Short mmCIF file of C-alpha atoms and ligand atoms in Angstrom, two decimals:
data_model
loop_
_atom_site.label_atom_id
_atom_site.label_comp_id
_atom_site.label_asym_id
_atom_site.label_seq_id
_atom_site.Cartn_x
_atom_site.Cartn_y
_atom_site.Cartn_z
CA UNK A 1122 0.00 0.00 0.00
CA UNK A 1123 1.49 3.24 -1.29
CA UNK A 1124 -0.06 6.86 -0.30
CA UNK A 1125 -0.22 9.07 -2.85
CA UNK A 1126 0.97 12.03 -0.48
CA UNK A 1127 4.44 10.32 -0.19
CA UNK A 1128 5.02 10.64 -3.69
CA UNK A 1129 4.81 14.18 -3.77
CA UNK A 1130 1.15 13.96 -5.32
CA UNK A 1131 -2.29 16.29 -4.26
CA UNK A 1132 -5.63 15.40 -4.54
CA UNK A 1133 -8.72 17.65 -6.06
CA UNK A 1134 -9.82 18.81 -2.77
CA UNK A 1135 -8.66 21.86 -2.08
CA UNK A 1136 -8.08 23.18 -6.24
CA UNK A 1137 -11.60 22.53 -6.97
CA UNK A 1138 -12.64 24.85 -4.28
CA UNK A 1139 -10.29 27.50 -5.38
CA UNK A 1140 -11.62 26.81 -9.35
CA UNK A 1141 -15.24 26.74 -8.44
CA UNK A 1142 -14.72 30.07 -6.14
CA UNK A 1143 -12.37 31.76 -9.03
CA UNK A 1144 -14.50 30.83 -12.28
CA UNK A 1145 -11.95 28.46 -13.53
CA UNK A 1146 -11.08 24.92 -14.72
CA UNK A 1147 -8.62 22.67 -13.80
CA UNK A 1148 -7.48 20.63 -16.70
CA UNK A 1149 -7.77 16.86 -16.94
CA UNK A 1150 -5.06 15.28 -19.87
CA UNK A 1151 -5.67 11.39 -20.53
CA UNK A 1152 -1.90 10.43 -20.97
CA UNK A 1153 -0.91 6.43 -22.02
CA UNK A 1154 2.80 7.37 -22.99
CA UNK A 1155 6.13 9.17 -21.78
CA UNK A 1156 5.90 11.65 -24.68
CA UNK A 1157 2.36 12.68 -23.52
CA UNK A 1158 3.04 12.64 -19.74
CA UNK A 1159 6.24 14.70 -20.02
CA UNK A 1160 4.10 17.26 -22.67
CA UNK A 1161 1.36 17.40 -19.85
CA UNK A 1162 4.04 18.32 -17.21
CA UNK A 1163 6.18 20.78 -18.82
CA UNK A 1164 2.76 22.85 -20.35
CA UNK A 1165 1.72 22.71 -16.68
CA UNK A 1166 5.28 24.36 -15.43
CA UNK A 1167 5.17 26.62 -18.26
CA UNK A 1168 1.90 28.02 -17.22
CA UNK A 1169 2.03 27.45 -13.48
CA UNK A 1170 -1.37 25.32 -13.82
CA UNK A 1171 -2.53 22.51 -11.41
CA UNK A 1172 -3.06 19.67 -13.66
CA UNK A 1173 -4.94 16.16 -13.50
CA UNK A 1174 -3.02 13.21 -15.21
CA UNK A 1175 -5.79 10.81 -15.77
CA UNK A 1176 -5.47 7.14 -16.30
CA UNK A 1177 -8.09 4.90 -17.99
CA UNK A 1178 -8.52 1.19 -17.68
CA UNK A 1179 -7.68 1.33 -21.04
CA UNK A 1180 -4.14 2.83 -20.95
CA UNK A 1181 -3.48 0.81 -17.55
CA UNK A 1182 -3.89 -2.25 -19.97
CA UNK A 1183 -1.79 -0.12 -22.56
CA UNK A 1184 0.64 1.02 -20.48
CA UNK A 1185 0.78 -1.52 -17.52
CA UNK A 1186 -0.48 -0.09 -14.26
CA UNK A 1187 2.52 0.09 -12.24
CA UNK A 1188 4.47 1.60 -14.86
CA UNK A 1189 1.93 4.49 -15.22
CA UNK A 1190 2.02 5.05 -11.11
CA UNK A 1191 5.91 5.29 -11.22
CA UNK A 1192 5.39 7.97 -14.20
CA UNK A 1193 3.00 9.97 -12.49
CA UNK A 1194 5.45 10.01 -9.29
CA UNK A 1195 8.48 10.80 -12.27
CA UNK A 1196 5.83 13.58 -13.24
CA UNK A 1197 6.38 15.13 -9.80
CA UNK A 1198 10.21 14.88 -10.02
CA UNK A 1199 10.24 16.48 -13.23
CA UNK A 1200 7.94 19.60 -12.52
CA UNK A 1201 10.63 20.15 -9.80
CA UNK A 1202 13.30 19.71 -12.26
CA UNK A 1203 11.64 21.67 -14.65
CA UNK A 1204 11.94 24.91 -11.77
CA UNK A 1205 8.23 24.26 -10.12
CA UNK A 1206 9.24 23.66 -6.50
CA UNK A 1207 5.53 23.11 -5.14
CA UNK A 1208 3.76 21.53 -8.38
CA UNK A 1209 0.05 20.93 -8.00
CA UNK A 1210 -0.20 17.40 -9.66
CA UNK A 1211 -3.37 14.58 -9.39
CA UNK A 1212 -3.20 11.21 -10.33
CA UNK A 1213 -6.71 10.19 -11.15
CA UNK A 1214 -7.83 7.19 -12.46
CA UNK A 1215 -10.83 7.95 -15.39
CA UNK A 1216 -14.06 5.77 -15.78
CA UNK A 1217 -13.33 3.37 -12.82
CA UNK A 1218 -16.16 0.62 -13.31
CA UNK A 1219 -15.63 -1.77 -10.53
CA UNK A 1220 -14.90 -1.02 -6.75
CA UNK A 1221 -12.03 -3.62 -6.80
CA UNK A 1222 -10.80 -1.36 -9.65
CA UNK A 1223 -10.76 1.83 -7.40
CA UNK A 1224 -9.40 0.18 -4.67
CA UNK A 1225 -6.74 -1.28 -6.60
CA UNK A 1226 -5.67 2.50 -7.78
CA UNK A 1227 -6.15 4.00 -4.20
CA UNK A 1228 -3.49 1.55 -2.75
CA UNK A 1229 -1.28 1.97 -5.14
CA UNK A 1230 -0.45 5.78 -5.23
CA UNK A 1231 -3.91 7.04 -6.87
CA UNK A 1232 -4.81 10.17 -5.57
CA UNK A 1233 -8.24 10.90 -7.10
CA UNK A 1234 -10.76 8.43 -8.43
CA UNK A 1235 -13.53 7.92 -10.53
CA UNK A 1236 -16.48 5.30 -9.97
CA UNK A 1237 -18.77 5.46 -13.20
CA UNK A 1238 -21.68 3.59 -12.16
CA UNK A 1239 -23.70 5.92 -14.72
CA UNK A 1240 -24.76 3.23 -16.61
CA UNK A 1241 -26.68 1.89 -13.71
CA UNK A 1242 -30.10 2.02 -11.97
CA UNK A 1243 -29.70 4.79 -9.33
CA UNK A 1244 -30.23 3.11 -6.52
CA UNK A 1245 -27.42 0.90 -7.82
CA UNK A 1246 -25.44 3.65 -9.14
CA UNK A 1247 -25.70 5.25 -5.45
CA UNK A 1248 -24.40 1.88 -3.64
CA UNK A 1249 -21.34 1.73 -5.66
CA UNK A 1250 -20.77 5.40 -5.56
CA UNK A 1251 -20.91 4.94 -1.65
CA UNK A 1252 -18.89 2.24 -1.13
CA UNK A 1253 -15.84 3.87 -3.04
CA UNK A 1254 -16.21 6.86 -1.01
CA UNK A 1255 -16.27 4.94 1.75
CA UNK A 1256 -12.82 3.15 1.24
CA UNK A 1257 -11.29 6.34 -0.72
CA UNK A 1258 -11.99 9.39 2.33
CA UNK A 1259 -9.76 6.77 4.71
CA UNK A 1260 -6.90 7.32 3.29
CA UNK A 1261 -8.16 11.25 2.04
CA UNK A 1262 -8.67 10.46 -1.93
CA UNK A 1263 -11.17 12.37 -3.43
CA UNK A 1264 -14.22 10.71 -5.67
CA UNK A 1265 -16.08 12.10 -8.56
CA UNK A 1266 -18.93 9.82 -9.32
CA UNK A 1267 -20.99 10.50 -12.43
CA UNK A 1268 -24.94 11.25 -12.71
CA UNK A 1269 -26.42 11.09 -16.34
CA UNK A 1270 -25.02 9.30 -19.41
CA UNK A 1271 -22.54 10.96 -22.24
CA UNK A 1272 -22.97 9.29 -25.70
CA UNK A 1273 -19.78 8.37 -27.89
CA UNK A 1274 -17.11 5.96 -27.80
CA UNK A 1275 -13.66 5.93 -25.35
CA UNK A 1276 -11.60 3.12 -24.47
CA UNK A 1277 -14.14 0.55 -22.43
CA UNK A 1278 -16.74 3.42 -22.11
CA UNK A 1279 -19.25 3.67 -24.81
CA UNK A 1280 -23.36 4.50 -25.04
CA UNK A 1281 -25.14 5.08 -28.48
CA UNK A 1282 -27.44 8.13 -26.50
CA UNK A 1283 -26.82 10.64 -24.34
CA UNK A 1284 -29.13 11.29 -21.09
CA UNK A 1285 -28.78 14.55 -19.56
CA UNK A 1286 -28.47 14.53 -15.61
CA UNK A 1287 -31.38 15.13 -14.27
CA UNK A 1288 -30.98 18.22 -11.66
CA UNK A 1289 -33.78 16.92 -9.17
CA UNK A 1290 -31.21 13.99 -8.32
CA UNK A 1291 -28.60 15.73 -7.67
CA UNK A 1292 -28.68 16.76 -4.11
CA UNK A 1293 -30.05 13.20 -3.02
CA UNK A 1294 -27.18 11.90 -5.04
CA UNK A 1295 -24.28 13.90 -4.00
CA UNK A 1296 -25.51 13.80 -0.32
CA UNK A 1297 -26.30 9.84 0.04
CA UNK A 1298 -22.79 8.83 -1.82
CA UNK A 1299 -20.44 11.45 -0.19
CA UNK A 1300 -18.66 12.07 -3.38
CA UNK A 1301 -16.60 15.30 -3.77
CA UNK A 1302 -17.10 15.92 -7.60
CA UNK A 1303 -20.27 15.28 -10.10
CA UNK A 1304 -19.28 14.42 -13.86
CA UNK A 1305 -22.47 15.51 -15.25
CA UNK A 1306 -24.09 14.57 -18.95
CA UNK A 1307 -25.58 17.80 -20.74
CA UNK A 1308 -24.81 17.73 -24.19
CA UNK A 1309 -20.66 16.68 -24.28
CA UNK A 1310 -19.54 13.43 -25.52
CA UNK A 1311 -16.29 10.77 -26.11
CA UNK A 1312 -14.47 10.51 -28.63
CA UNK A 1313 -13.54 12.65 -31.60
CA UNK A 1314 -16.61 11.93 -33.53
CA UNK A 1315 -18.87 13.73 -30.69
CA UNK A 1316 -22.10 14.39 -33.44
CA UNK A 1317 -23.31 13.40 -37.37
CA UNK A 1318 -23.34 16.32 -39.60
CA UNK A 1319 -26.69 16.08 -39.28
CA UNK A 1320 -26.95 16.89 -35.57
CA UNK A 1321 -25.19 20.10 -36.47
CA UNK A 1322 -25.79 23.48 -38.49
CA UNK A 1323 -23.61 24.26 -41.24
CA UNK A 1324 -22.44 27.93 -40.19
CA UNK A 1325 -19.70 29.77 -42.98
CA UNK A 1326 -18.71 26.31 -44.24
CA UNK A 1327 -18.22 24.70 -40.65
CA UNK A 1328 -20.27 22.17 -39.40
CA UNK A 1329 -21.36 23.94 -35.53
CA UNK A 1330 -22.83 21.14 -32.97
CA UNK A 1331 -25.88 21.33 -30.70
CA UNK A 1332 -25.03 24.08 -28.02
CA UNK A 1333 -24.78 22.68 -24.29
CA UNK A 1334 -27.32 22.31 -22.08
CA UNK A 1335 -26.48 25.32 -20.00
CA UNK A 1336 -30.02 25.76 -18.72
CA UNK A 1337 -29.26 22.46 -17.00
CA UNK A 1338 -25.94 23.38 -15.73
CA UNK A 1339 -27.34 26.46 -14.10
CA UNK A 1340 -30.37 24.63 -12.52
CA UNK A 1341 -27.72 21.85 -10.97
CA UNK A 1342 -25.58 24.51 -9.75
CA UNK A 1343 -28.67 26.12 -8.29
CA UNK A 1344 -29.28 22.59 -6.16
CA UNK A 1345 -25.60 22.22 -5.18
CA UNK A 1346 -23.81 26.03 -4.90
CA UNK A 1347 -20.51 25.12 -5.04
CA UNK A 1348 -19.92 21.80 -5.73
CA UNK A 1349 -17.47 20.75 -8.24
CA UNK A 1350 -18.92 19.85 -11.49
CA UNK A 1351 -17.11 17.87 -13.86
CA UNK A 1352 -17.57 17.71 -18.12
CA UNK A 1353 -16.46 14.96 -19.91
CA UNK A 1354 -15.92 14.14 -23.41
CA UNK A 1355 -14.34 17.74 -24.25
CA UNK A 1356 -11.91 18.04 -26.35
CA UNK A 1357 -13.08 20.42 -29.11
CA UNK A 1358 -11.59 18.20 -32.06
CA UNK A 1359 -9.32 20.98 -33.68
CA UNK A 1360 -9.99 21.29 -37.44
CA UNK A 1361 -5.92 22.02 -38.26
CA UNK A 1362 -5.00 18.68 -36.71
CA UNK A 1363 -7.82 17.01 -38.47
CA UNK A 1364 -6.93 18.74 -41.76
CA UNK A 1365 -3.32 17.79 -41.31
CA UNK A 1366 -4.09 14.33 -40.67
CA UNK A 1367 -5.93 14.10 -43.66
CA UNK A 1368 -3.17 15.59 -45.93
CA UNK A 1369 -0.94 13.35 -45.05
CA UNK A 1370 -2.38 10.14 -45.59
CA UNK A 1371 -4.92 9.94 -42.88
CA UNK A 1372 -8.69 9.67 -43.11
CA UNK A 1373 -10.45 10.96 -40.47
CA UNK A 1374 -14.36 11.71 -41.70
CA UNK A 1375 -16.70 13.70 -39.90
CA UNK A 1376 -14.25 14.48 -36.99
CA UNK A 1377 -16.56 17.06 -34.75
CA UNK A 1378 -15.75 18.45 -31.53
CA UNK A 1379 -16.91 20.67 -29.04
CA UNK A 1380 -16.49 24.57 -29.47
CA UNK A 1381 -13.95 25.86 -27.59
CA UNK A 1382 -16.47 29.30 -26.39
CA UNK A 1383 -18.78 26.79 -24.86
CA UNK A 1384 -16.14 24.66 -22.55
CA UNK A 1385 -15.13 28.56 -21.82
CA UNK A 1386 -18.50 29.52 -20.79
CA UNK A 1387 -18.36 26.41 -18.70
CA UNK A 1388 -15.04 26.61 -16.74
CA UNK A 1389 -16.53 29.97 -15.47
CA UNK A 1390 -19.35 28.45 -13.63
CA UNK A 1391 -19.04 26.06 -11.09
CA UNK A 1392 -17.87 22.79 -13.83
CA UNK A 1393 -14.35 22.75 -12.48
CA UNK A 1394 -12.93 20.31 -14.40
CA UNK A 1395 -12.37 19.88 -18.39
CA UNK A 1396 -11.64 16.35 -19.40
CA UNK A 1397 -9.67 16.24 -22.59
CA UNK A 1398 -8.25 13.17 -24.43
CA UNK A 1399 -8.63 13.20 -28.05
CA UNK A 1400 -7.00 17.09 -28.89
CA UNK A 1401 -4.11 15.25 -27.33
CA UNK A 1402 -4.35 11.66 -29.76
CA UNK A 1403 -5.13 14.04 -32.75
CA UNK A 1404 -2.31 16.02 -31.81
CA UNK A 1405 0.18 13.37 -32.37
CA UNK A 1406 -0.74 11.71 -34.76
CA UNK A 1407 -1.11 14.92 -36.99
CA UNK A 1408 2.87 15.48 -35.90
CA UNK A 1409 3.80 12.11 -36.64
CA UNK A 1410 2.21 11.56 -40.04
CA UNK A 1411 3.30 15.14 -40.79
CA UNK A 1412 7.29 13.91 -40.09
CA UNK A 1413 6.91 10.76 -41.70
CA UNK A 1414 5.46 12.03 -44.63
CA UNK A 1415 8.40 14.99 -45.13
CA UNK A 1416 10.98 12.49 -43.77
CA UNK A 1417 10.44 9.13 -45.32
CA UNK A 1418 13.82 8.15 -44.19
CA UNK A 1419 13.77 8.51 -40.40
CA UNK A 1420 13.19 5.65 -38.59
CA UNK A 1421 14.24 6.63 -34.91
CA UNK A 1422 11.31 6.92 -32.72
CA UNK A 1423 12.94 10.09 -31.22
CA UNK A 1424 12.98 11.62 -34.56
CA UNK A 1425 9.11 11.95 -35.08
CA UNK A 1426 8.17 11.48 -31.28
CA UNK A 1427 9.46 15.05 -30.38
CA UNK A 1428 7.64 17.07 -32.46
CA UNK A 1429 4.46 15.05 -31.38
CA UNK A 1430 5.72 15.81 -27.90
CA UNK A 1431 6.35 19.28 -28.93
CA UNK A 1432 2.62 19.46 -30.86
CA UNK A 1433 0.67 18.91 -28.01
CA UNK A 1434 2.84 20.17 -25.43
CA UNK A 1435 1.87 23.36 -27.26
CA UNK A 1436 -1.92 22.03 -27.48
CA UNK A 1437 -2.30 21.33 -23.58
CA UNK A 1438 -0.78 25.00 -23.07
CA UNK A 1439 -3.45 26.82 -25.58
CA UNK A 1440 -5.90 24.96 -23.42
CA UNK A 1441 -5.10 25.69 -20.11
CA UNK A 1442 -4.68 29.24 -20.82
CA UNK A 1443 -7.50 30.12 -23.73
CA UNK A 1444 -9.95 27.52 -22.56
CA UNK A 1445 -9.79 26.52 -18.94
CA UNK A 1446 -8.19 29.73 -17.52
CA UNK A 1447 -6.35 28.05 -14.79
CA UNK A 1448 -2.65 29.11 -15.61
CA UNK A 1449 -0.94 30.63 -12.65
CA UNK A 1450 -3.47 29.08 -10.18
CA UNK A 1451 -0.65 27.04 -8.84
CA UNK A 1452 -1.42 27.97 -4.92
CA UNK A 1453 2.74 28.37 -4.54
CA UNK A 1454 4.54 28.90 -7.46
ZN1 LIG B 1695 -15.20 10.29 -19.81
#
């Protein structure tokens, strides 16, 4: 049994509150691989952001578990290396679906988890919720259970319909399961193929999505001032990446994301953390077919890997401060 305050790591506690009170986000980066981890670390140095490293059960069969714990504790070492002596840093695993899987993450180093029992009856979805809490607050690692169901596809997690949360459960919810964060469904989704064309409106050539259900948002935060909301499924699919992609051998159709304004508008209420995986996968993989495809002769990983690093290093950075607004929120720099 490790505890994730001995490696050097925080958990959401205490920078939600400070997001939620200063109309901010926290950012939450998916990472499977070295290149992304050390790209997540040195945009958060750069712009003295807390950050959330998030883990899936999909990368912890990608990456091997332990191997991701000892990078997240690496990630620590090398924000202090990089000049950040007091670096704001959560290990959190994403989309927990099992208790044992929770567990599992809290005693090894985990500082933050979620339980996703969203695809549950409530009653169910409340007893699960419950008994992570439970085990988590003993050894002070925060929860974020989830209330309403996000449609698309990531990793394990996937649901052909969205439901939105419905804002007269919330207060019975976050009160019975003790959870300290609420991933809430209006109106984001996984993956980078969040709507058809058809769901959206065709505005100067682009193809704009449904807006979000901020009606709901504002009711929710009505039931619960101050609690830390949390949207998934956010990445806003940048049209460059998908373009470059494209251009250089890739086929990527209908790739639509979520408009940067709206996860704006968002991070100033009380949703207090962004989740954001695919910018980061389209990201690289626009850098590396870009490289190949002007260098046909490299063949050392390190030869295409750092400007992938390098391409969403800069990606993570244009989030945290255009988007989520939480660069120099470190509480000690
Ligand atoms: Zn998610």
């Amino acid at each position: 049994m490790v505890n994730y305050k001995d490696l050097g790591l925080v958990n959401t506690r205490e920078m939600f509150k400070r997001a939620v009170a200063g109309g901010y986000a926290i950012p939450a980066f998916n990472f499977n691989t070295m290149e992304q981890m050390q790209a997540i670390v040195m945009a958060a140095v750069e712009t003295k952001s807390p950050v959330i490293m998030q883990v899936s059960k999909g990368a912890r069969n990608y990456a091997n578990a332990s191997i991701l714990r000892f990078m997240a504790e690496g990630a620590v070492a090398y924000a202090k290396e990089l000049g950040c002596e007091h670096p704001e840093i959560v290990l959190h695993l994403d989309h927990g679906d099992s208790f044992e899987l929770c567990k599992d993450c809290i005693d090894m180093g985990f500082s933050s988890v979620m339980i996703d029992g969203s695809h549950l009856p409530y009653e169910e979805n409340i007893a699960l919720a419950k008994k992570v809490v439970d085990y988590a607050h003993q050894y002070d690692v925060t929860v974020e259970a989830e209330l309403g169901v996000l449609a698309g596809v990531e990793d394990e997690v996937s649901a052909a319909e969205s439901h939105y949360t419905k804002p007269e459960e919330v207060i019975d919810f976050a009160t019975r399961t003790g959870c300290d964060s609420l991933a809430i469904s209006i109106g984001t989704s996984h993956g980078a193929h969040k709507f058809t064309p058809e769901q959206c409106t065709l505005v100067n050539g682009v193809l704009v999505p449904p807006p979000l259900a901020f009606d709901i948002l504002a009711e929710i935060e009505k039931k619960l001032p101050g609690f830390p909301i949390v949207l998934h499924g956010s990445s806003s699919v940048p049209m460059d990446e998908v373009n470059t992609i494209n251009q250089y051998g890739g086929k990527l159709e209908a790739a639509i994301g979520i408009p940067e304004e709206q996860l704006r508008k968002a991070a100033k209420s009380a949703v207090c953390k962004i989740n954001i995986d695919s910018d980061s996968r389209l990201a690289m993989t626009a850098a590396i077919r870009k490289h190949l495809a002007e260098h046909p002769g490299d063949f050392d990983p390190r030869q295409y890997l750092k400007p992938a690093r390098e391409n969403m290093k800069k990606m993570y950075i244009h989030k945290i401060v255009n988007v989520l607004g939480s660069d120099g929120k470190l509480a000690q720099c």
